[in-house]
Short mmCIF file of C-alpha atoms in Angstrom, two decimals:
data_model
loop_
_atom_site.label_atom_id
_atom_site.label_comp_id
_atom_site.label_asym_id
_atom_site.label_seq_id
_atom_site.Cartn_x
_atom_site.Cartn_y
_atom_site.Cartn_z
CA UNK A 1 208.18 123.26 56.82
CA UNK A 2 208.55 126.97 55.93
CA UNK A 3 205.31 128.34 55.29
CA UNK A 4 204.91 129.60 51.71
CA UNK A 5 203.60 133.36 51.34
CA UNK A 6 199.86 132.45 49.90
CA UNK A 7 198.14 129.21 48.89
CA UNK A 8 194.73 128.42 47.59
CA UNK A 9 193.15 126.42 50.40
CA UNK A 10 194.44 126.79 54.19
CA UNK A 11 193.40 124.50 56.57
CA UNK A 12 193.41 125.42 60.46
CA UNK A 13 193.86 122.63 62.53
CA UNK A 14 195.31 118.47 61.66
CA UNK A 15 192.71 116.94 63.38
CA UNK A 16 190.53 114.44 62.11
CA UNK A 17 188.12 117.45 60.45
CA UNK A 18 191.36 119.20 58.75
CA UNK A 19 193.09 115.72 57.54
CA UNK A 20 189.52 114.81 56.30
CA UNK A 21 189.36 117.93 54.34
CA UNK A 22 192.88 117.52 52.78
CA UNK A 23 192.30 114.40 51.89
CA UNK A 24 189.01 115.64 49.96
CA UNK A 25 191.19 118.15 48.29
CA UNK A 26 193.37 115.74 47.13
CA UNK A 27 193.30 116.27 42.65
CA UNK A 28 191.36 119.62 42.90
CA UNK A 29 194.23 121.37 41.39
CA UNK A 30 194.30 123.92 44.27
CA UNK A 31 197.26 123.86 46.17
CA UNK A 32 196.88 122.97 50.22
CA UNK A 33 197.78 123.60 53.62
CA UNK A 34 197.04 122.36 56.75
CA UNK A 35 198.04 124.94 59.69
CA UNK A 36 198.63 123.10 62.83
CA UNK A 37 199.22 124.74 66.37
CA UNK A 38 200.78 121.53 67.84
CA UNK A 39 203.78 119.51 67.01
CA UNK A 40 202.06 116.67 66.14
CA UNK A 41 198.77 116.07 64.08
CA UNK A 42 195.81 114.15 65.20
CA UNK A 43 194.35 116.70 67.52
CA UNK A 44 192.30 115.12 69.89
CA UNK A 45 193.00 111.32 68.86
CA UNK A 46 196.41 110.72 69.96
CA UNK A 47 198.02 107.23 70.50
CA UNK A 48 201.11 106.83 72.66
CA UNK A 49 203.07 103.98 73.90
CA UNK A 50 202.25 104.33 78.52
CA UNK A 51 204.63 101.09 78.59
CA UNK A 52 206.57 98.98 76.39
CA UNK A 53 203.75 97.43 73.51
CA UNK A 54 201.06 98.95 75.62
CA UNK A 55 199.27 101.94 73.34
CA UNK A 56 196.80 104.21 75.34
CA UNK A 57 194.58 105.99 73.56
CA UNK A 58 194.98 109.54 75.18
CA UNK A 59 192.10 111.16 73.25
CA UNK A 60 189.20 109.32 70.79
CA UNK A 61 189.25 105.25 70.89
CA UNK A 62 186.25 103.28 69.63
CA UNK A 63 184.77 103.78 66.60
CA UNK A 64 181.24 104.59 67.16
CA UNK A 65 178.55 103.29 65.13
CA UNK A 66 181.44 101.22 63.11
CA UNK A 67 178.61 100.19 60.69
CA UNK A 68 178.58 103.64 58.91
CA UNK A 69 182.30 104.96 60.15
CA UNK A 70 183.92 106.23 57.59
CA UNK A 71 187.39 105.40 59.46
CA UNK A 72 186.43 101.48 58.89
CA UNK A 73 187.25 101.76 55.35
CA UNK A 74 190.25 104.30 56.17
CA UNK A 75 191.81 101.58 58.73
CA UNK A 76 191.11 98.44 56.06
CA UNK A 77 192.85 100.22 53.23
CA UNK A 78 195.73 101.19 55.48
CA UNK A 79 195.96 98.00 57.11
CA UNK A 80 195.53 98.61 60.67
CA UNK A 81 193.70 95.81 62.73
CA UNK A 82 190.04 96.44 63.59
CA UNK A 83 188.78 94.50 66.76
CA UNK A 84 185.43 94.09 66.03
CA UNK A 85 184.14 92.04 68.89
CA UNK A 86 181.42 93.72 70.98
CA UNK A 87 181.70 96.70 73.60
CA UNK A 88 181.22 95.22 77.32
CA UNK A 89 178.97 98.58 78.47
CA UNK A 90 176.16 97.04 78.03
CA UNK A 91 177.58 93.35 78.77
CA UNK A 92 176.96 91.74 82.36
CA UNK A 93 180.31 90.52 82.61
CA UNK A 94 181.62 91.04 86.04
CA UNK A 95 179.55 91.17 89.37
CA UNK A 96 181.55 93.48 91.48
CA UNK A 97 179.47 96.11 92.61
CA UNK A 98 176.55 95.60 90.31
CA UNK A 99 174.71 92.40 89.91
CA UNK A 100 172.82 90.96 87.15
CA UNK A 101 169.58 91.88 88.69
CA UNK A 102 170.84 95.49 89.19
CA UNK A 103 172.68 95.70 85.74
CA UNK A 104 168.92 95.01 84.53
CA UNK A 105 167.12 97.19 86.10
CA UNK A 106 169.45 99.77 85.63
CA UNK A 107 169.56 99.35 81.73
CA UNK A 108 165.37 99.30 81.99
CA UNK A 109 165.81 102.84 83.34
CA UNK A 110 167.61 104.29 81.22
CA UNK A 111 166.36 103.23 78.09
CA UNK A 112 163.54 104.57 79.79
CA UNK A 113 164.51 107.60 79.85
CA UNK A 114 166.06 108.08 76.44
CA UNK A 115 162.33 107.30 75.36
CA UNK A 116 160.93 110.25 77.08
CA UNK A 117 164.42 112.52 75.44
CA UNK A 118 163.08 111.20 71.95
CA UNK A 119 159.70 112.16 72.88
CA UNK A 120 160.53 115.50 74.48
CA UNK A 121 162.34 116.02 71.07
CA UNK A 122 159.07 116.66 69.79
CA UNK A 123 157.95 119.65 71.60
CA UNK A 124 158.21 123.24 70.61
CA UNK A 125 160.22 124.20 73.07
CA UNK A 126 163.98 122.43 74.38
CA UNK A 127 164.85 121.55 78.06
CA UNK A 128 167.78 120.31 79.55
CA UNK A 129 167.99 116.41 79.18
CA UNK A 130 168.12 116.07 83.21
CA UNK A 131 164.45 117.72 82.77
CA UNK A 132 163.80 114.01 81.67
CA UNK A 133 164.66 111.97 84.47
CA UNK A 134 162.02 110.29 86.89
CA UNK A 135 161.89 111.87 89.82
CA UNK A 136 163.18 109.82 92.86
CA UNK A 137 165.00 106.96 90.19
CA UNK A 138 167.36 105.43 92.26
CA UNK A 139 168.93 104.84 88.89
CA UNK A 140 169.10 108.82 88.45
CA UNK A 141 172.83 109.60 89.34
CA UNK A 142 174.04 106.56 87.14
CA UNK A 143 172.41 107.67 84.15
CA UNK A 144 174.00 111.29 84.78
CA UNK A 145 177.39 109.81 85.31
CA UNK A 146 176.85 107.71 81.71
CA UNK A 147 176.19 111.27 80.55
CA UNK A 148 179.59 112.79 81.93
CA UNK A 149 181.15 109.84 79.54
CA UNK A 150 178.71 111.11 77.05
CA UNK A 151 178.68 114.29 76.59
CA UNK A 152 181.42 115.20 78.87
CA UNK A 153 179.34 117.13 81.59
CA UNK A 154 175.92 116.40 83.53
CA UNK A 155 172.31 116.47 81.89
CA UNK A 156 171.35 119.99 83.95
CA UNK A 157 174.13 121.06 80.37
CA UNK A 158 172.70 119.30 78.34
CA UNK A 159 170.08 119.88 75.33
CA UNK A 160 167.08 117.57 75.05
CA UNK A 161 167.03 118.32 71.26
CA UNK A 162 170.53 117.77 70.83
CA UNK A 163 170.43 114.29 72.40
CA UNK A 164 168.08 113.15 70.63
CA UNK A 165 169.88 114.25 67.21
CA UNK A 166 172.73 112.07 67.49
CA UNK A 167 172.53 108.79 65.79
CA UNK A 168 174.10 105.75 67.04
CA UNK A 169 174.15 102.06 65.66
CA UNK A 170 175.37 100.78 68.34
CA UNK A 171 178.01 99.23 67.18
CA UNK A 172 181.54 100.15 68.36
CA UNK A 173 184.80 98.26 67.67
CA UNK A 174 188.56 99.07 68.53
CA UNK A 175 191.22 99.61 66.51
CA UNK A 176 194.29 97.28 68.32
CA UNK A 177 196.91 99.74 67.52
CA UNK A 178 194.79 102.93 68.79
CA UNK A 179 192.79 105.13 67.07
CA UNK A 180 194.85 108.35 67.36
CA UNK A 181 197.79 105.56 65.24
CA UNK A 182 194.80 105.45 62.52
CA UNK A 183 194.71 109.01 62.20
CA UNK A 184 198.28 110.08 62.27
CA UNK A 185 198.70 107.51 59.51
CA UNK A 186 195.70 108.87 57.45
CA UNK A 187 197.65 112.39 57.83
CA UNK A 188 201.19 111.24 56.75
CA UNK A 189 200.32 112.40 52.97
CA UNK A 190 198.87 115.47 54.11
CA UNK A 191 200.96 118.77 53.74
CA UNK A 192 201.21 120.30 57.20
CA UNK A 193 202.89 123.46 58.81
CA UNK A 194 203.56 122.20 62.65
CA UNK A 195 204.22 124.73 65.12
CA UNK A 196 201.69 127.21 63.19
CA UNK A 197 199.28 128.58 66.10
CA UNK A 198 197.04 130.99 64.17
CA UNK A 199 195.48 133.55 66.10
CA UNK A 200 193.85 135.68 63.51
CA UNK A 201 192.12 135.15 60.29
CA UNK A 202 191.58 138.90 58.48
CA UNK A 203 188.46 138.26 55.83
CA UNK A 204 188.50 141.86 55.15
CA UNK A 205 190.32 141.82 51.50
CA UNK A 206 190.76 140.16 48.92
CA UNK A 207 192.01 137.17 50.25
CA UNK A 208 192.42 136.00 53.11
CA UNK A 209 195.14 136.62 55.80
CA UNK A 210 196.52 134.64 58.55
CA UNK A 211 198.82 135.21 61.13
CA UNK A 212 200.04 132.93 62.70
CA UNK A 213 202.94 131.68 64.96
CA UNK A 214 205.17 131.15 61.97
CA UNK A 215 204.72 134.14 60.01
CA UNK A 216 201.51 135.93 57.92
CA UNK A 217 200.06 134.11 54.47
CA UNK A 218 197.04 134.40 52.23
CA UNK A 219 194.79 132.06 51.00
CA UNK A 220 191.76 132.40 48.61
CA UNK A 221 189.65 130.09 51.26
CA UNK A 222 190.19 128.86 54.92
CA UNK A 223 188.71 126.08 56.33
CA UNK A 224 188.86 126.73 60.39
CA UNK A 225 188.24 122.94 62.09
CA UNK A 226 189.35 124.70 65.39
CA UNK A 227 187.96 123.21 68.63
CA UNK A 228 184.66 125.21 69.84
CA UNK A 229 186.01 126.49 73.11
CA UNK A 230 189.00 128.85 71.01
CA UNK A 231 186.48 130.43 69.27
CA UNK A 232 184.68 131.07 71.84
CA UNK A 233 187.36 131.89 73.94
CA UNK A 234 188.66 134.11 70.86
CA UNK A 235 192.02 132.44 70.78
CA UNK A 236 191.44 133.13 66.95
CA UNK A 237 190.38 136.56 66.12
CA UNK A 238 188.17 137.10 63.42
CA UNK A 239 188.65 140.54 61.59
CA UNK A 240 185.63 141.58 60.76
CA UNK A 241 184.70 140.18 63.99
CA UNK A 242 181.94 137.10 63.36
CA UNK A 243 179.92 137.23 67.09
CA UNK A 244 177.43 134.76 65.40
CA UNK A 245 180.36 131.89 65.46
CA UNK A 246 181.42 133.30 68.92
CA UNK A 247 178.18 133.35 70.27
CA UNK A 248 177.11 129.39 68.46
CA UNK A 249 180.50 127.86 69.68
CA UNK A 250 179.71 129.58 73.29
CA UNK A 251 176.32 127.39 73.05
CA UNK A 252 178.48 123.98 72.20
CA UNK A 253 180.98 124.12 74.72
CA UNK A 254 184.00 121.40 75.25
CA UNK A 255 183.04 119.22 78.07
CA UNK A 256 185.27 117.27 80.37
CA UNK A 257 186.29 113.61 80.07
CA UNK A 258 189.22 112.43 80.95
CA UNK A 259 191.24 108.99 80.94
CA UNK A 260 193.80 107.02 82.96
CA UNK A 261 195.62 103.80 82.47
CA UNK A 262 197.19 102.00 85.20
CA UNK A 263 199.37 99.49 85.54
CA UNK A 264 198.49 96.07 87.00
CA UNK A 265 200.77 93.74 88.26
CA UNK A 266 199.33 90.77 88.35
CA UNK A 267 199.96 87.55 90.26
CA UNK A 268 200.66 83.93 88.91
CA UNK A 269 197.39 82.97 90.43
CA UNK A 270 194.97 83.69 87.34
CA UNK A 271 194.86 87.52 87.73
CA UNK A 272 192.15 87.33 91.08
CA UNK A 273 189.72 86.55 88.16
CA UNK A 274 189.64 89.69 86.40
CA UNK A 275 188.29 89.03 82.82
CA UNK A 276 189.64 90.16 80.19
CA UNK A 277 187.94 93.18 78.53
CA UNK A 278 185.43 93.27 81.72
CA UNK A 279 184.06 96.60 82.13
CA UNK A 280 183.26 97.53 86.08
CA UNK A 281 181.36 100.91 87.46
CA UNK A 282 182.84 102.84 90.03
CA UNK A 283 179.33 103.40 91.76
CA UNK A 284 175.93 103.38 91.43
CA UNK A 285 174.80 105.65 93.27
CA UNK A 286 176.73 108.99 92.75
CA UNK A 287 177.12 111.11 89.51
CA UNK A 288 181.16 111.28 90.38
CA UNK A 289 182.60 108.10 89.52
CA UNK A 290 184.75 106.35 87.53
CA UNK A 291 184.09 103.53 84.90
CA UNK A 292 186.31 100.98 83.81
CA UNK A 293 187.65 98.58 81.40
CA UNK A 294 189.36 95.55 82.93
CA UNK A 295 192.82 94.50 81.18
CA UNK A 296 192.02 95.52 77.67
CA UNK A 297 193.21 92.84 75.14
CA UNK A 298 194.38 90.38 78.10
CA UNK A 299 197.05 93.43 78.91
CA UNK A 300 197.83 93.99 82.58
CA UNK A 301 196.40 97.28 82.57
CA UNK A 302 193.40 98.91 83.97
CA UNK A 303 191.83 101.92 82.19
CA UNK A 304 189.69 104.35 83.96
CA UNK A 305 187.36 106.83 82.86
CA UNK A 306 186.27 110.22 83.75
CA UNK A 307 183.90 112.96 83.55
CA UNK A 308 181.84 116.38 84.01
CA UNK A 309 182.51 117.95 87.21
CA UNK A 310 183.60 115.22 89.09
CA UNK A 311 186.61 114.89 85.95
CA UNK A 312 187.31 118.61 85.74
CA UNK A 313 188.06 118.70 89.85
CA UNK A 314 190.29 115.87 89.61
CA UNK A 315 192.48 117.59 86.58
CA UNK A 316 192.27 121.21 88.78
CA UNK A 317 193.68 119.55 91.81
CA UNK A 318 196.73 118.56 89.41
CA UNK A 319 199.40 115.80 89.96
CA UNK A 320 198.42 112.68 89.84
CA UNK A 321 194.85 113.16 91.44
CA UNK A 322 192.93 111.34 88.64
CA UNK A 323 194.65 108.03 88.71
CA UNK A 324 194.78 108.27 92.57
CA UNK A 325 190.78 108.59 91.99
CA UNK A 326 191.04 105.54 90.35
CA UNK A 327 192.91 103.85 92.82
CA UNK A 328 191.04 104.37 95.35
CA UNK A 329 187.84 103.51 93.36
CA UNK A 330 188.89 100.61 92.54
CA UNK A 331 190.79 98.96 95.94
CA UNK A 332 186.90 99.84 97.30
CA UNK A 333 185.67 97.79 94.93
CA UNK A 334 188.29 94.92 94.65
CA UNK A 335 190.46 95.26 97.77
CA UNK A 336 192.54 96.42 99.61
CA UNK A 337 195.51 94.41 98.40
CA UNK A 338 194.99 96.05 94.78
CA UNK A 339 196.58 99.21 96.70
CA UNK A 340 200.19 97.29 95.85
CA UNK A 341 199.35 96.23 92.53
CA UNK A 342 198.09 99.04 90.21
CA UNK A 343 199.93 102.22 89.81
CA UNK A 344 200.02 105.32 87.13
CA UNK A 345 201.13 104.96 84.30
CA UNK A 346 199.43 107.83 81.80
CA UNK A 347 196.24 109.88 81.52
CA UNK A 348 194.83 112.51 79.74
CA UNK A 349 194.66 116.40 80.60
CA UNK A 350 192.49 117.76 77.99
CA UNK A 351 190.94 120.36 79.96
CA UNK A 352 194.14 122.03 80.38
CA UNK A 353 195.68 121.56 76.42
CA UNK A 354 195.67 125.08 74.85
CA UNK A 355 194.62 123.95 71.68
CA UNK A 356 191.17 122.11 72.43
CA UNK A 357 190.74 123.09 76.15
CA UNK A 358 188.28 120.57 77.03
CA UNK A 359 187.43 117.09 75.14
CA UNK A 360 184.44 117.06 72.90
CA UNK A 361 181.45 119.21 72.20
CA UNK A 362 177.68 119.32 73.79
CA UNK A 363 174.82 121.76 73.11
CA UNK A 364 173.63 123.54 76.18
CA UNK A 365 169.92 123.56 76.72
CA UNK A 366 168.51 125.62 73.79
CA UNK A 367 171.36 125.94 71.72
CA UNK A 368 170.92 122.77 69.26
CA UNK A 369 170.81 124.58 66.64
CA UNK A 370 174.03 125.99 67.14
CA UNK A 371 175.52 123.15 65.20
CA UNK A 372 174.13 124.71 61.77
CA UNK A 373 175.03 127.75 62.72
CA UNK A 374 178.73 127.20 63.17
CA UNK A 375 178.93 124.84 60.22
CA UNK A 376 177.50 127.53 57.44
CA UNK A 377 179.95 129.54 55.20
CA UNK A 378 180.86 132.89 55.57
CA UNK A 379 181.20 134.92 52.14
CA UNK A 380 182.12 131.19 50.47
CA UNK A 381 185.30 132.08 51.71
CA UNK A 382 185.49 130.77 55.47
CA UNK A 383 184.41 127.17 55.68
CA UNK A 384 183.90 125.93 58.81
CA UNK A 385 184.20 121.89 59.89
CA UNK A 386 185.04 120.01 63.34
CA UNK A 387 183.50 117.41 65.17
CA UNK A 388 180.76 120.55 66.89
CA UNK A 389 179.51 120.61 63.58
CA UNK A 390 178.49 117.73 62.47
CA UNK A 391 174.39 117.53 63.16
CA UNK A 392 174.44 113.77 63.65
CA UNK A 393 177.48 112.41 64.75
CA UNK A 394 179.09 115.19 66.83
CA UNK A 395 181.83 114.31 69.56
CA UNK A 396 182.91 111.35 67.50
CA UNK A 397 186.23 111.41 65.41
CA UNK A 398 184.25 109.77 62.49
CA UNK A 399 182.18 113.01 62.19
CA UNK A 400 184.98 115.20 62.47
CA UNK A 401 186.45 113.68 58.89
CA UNK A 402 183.03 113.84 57.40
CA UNK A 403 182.49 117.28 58.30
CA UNK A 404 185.80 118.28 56.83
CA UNK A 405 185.29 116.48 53.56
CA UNK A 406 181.58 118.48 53.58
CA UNK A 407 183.82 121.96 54.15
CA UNK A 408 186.24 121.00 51.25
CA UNK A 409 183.55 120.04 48.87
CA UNK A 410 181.93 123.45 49.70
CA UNK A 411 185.60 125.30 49.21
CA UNK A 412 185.82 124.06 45.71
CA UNK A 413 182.51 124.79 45.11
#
């Protein structure tokens, strides 16, 4: 679409924070636009086919604490099929690798250690969650490779006080379709600009001006749902300059995690016993390593995934180096004859898309309270929403959308 010349409301970004806000907008009366640098909405949950009626979820896939989600109630009233049988992290479910006796031991440390984060939570003063491990836990690497799932980088990154924020149920279900489906449905009503890369928001008049990749407009109020690491990068200018958003999305950076699926061509001879929905860890006793999630829905494909350091070298090398990664995790694990049966068939490269440069958002030691500080208002006229801003539910689609509908309530006062 053409963009129009000014509008009440403009929304930067058709991720799950800028379709939440739309939606929220929906009957105010003001008139709406969502500004959207891609051509596609969804930002970071994105569904596409890697084989015929095989969807990989590219970006976001489980919906976390599905109790309290507000995209439960989105995906019933749309229709779209909610798998709500239980996640297999925590599940003992195949013994490659990591026996029952292990899988309990390791679990023992770790909840462990998320004891002494909650406690640490209490202190005056933050520390990096890694500050929290037991020395000389041969559990130790495992728990910082759950973290590089987590949080998308190692716990040396990571803020004690932060951690401890987030609030999970622990419950997660699937959605069978894919969750980045789910959200490009929830946009289709929305009004969106494609194509529209803005790259600077002038707050010095009036009202407000954009630029942007399609042409210059106005709007009373913006709402910026932007991904932390282009404001911090100043992909999008500010005019006057705001260095207190620079600086608090410079203290929440993206982290790294990455995904794979591969293909599995499976025998007549009931698939070498590989359950169905099994989940299977790379290693151990490393941080870099892979975890994985054993023909999802009875499909014959493997999905494997990545993170932190170990994650952003793979993507850097370029290629195919992550699902070679995979590979060669796995044929370790399950042998060698699985080097003939499972090859590439998609993965993810978030670290190198423009427009979110890195997957979701963690605080860095002493910078939890970052989060507030990107989320207030400037002037009541630049709102400010996005997964990073959400104080409870951060890296999760789910509190992307709430933190838009939050920004839109504030726009219309």
């Amino acid at each position: 679409m053409s963009l129009p010349s000014e509008v009440d409301i403009a929304i930067i970004g058709a991720g799950a924070a800028g379709l939440g806000a739309a939606h929220a907008l929906q009957g105010s009366g003001r008139s709406v636009l969502l500004l959207e640098a891609r051509d596609r909405i969804g930002g970071r949950a994105h569904t596409i086919l890697a084989a015929p009626n095989i969807p990989f979820d590219v970006g976001c896939e489980w919906l976390h604490s599905a109790d309290r989600n507000s995209f439960v109630g989105i995906a019933t009233k749309l229709g779209a099929a909610i798998d709500r049988s239980r996640a297999s992290w925590r599940e003992h479910a195949f013994d490659v690798g990591f026996s029952a006796r292990d899988h309990a031991a390791y679990y023992a440390a770790q909840d462990a250690f998320y004891e002494r984060v909650e406690a640490a939570a209490d202190l005056p003063q933050d520390s990096a969650a890694a500050d929290w491990l037991e020395p000389g836990n041969p559990w130790n690497p495992l728990i910082d490779a759950i973290s590089t799932y987590i949080n998308g980088c190692e716990l040396d990154q990571v803020s004690c006080f932060d951690t401890a924020a987030y609030e999970d149920s622990d419950i997660n279900w699937r959605l069978q379709a894919g969750y980045g489906a789910l959200i490009t449905a929830y946009g289709a009503p929305c009004p969106v600009a494609l194509n529209a890369e803005v790259t600077l928001i002038d707050h010095s008049g009036p009202r407000v001006k954009l630029v942007t990749s399609q042409g210059t407009l106005s709007a009373e109020r913006v709402i910026v749902t932007v991904p932390t690491n282009l404001i911090a990068d100043e992909a999008i200018r500010f005019a006057p300059a705001l260095p207190d958003k620079v600086e608090a999305a410079r203290g929440l950076p993206l982290g790294v995690a990455e995904k794979v699926m591969l293909a599995l061509d499976e025998p007549s001879q009931a698939h070498h016993g590989l359950p169905v929905d099994g989940h299977l860890r790379g290693a151990t006793n490393r941080v870099g390593t892979g975890s994985y999630n054993l023909r999802p829905y009875g499909r014959p494909v493997i999905s494997g995934f990545f993170g932190g350091r170990f994650a952003r070298e793979l993507i850097e090398q370029g290629g195919d180096a992550l699902a070679q990664a995979a590979i060669d995790e796995l044929v370790g694990l399950l042998g060698a004859d699985y080097r003939k049966r499972l090859r590439p068939l998609a993965q993810s490269r978030w670290l190198h898309d423009p427009f979110a440069r890195g997957s979701y958002s963690h605080a860095l030691p002493g910078h939890a309270d970052a989060r507030a500080v990107l989320a207030a208002a400037v002037d009541d006229r630049l709102l400010f929403a996005g997964e990073a801003t959400s104080p409870h539910a951060f890296s999760t689609a789910h509190g992307a959308r709430d933190s838009g509908a939050r920004a839109a309530r504030e726009a219309i006062g």
